[in-house]
XYZ file of C-alpha atoms in Angstrom:
162
model
C -10.218 30.022 28.669
C -11.271 27.853 25.814
C -8.639 25.735 24.603
C -8.518 27.251 21.829
C -7.218 30.515 22.711
C -4.367 28.358 24.762
C -1.148 29.293 22.940
C 0.265 26.129 25.105
C -1.680 23.178 24.648
C -1.788 21.436 21.156
C -3.757 21.193 18.631
C -5.856 18.125 18.003
C -7.445 17.810 14.297
C -9.828 14.556 12.444
C -13.087 15.400 11.584
C -13.604 17.926 8.963
C -16.890 19.073 11.112
C -14.890 19.481 14.272
C -12.610 22.303 16.004
C -9.648 22.869 13.930
C -10.642 20.503 10.744
C -10.155 23.221 8.876
C -6.716 21.317 8.927
C -7.731 17.536 7.396
C -7.576 16.671 4.436
C -11.181 15.628 3.961
C -12.752 20.012 4.863
C -14.295 20.754 2.211
C -11.437 23.268 0.449
C -10.311 22.572 -3.588
C -7.438 22.467 -4.628
C -5.875 24.003 -7.796
C -3.059 21.774 -9.055
C -2.184 20.483 -12.255
C -4.210 22.389 -14.132
C -7.488 20.992 -12.374
C -9.417 21.711 -9.409
C -9.257 18.925 -6.768
C -12.620 18.490 -4.441
C -9.902 18.203 -1.802
C -6.389 17.480 -0.224
C -7.837 13.741 0.218
C -8.570 13.683 -3.663
C -4.971 15.458 -4.676
C -3.357 13.249 -2.984
C -4.941 10.080 -3.356
C -5.362 10.543 -7.303
C -1.061 10.643 -7.105
C -1.020 7.255 -6.076
C -1.173 6.388 -9.552
C 0.524 7.744 -13.526
C -2.888 6.530 -15.338
C -4.532 9.867 -15.905
C -7.604 7.312 -16.339
C -7.538 6.762 -13.211
C -6.442 9.540 -11.666
C -9.392 11.296 -12.983
C -11.508 7.916 -11.762
C -10.156 9.161 -7.868
C -10.162 13.367 -9.215
C -13.985 12.368 -9.783
C -15.175 10.817 -6.485
C -17.959 12.327 -4.927
C -16.537 13.460 -1.478
C -12.359 12.664 -0.027
C -13.987 9.164 1.710
C -15.183 8.184 -2.174
C -11.753 9.241 -3.498
C -9.691 7.558 -0.181
C -11.588 4.623 -1.199
C -11.566 4.100 -5.006
C -8.113 4.877 -4.509
C -7.171 1.750 -1.356
C -9.492 -0.513 -4.105
C -6.421 0.192 -6.636
C -4.190 0.349 -4.952
C -2.949 -3.537 -5.214
C -2.354 -3.436 -8.805
C -1.380 0.379 -9.572
C 0.186 1.769 -6.707
C 2.932 3.905 -8.578
C 6.110 1.984 -7.536
C 8.051 4.878 -6.260
C 5.240 6.170 -4.336
C 6.208 5.719 -1.173
C 9.537 7.970 -1.279
C 7.057 10.513 -2.638
C 3.793 10.831 -1.072
C 5.200 13.258 1.304
C 6.226 15.874 -1.183
C 2.495 14.815 -2.664
C 1.500 15.479 0.591
C 3.092 18.707 1.023
C 2.072 19.806 -2.648
C -2.035 19.601 -1.237
C -0.863 21.625 2.181
C 0.569 24.341 0.101
C -1.726 25.200 -2.361
C -4.369 24.802 0.001
C -3.671 27.224 2.361
C -1.901 29.281 0.051
C -5.227 29.283 -2.048
C -7.793 30.513 0.640
C -6.190 33.069 3.302
C -9.141 32.507 5.410
C -6.695 29.500 6.341
C -3.380 30.742 6.048
C -4.515 33.164 8.632
C -6.054 29.762 10.306
C -2.854 28.211 9.906
C -0.898 31.433 11.110
C -3.335 31.811 14.524
C -1.727 28.797 16.079
C 1.256 30.479 16.547
C 3.339 27.943 17.937
C 1.319 25.136 19.009
C 2.143 21.249 18.001
C -0.799 20.617 15.276
C -1.723 16.716 15.840
C -4.308 15.100 13.255
C -5.821 12.274 16.619
C -6.709 9.511 15.232
C -6.437 5.465 16.043
C -6.640 5.008 12.508
C -3.278 6.297 11.431
C -0.083 5.817 12.599
C 2.375 7.816 10.251
C 0.174 10.721 8.925
C -1.628 10.759 12.839
C -1.017 10.714 16.158
C -1.938 6.833 16.893
C -4.242 8.792 19.159
C -1.759 7.817 22.049
C 1.181 10.289 20.865
C 3.415 7.026 19.357
C 2.512 7.913 15.776
C 4.618 9.517 13.884
C 1.936 12.321 12.591
C 3.663 13.816 9.694
C 1.003 15.584 8.709
C 0.653 17.813 11.592
C 4.495 17.773 10.876
C 3.847 19.553 7.318
C 1.186 22.001 8.778
C 4.001 22.589 12.059
C 6.954 23.669 8.726
C 4.349 24.790 6.749
C 2.644 27.743 9.225
C 7.036 28.326 9.858
C 7.841 28.808 6.237
C 3.570 31.199 5.599
C 5.195 33.469 8.408
C 9.157 34.335 6.996
C 6.631 34.732 3.784
C 8.712 31.968 1.406
C 4.979 31.475 0.367
C 7.455 31.501 -3.262
C 9.011 28.293 -2.897
C 6.049 26.741 -2.044
C 4.508 26.697 -5.371
C 3.851 23.518 -6.281
C 4.540 23.029 -10.553
């Protein structure tokens, strides 16, 4: 039996072009938030690090999610919102809620994971990911599990970000 049909093992994702890659913030699923279309949830997330609309637009218009992340990383030292560390999870939640409610096929995919644990499986990130060895906080996976629970309970009206 393939792992994608095993209802007990954890779901690991990282690269958007691999199995479960739709859960990645780099997956090519645009979201509509704050009256704008964002190419990916990564574009939205990275842009929210800044309060200056011109900087947000610079990140939003990046040609790829990796470029959006690189631009944001370059701007962070001088322009990062002072309260970013207090709001970054709320921003990620907004992005995920938009992505999985605006794309019905993604909602179905997330719901299909049933009770399985979900983890961004990478050694590159011990906050959003699992650090590949399980020592990371895996906040992205935890938010996806929380979102799945709310979608299952039909609480979509509470998910609206605006």
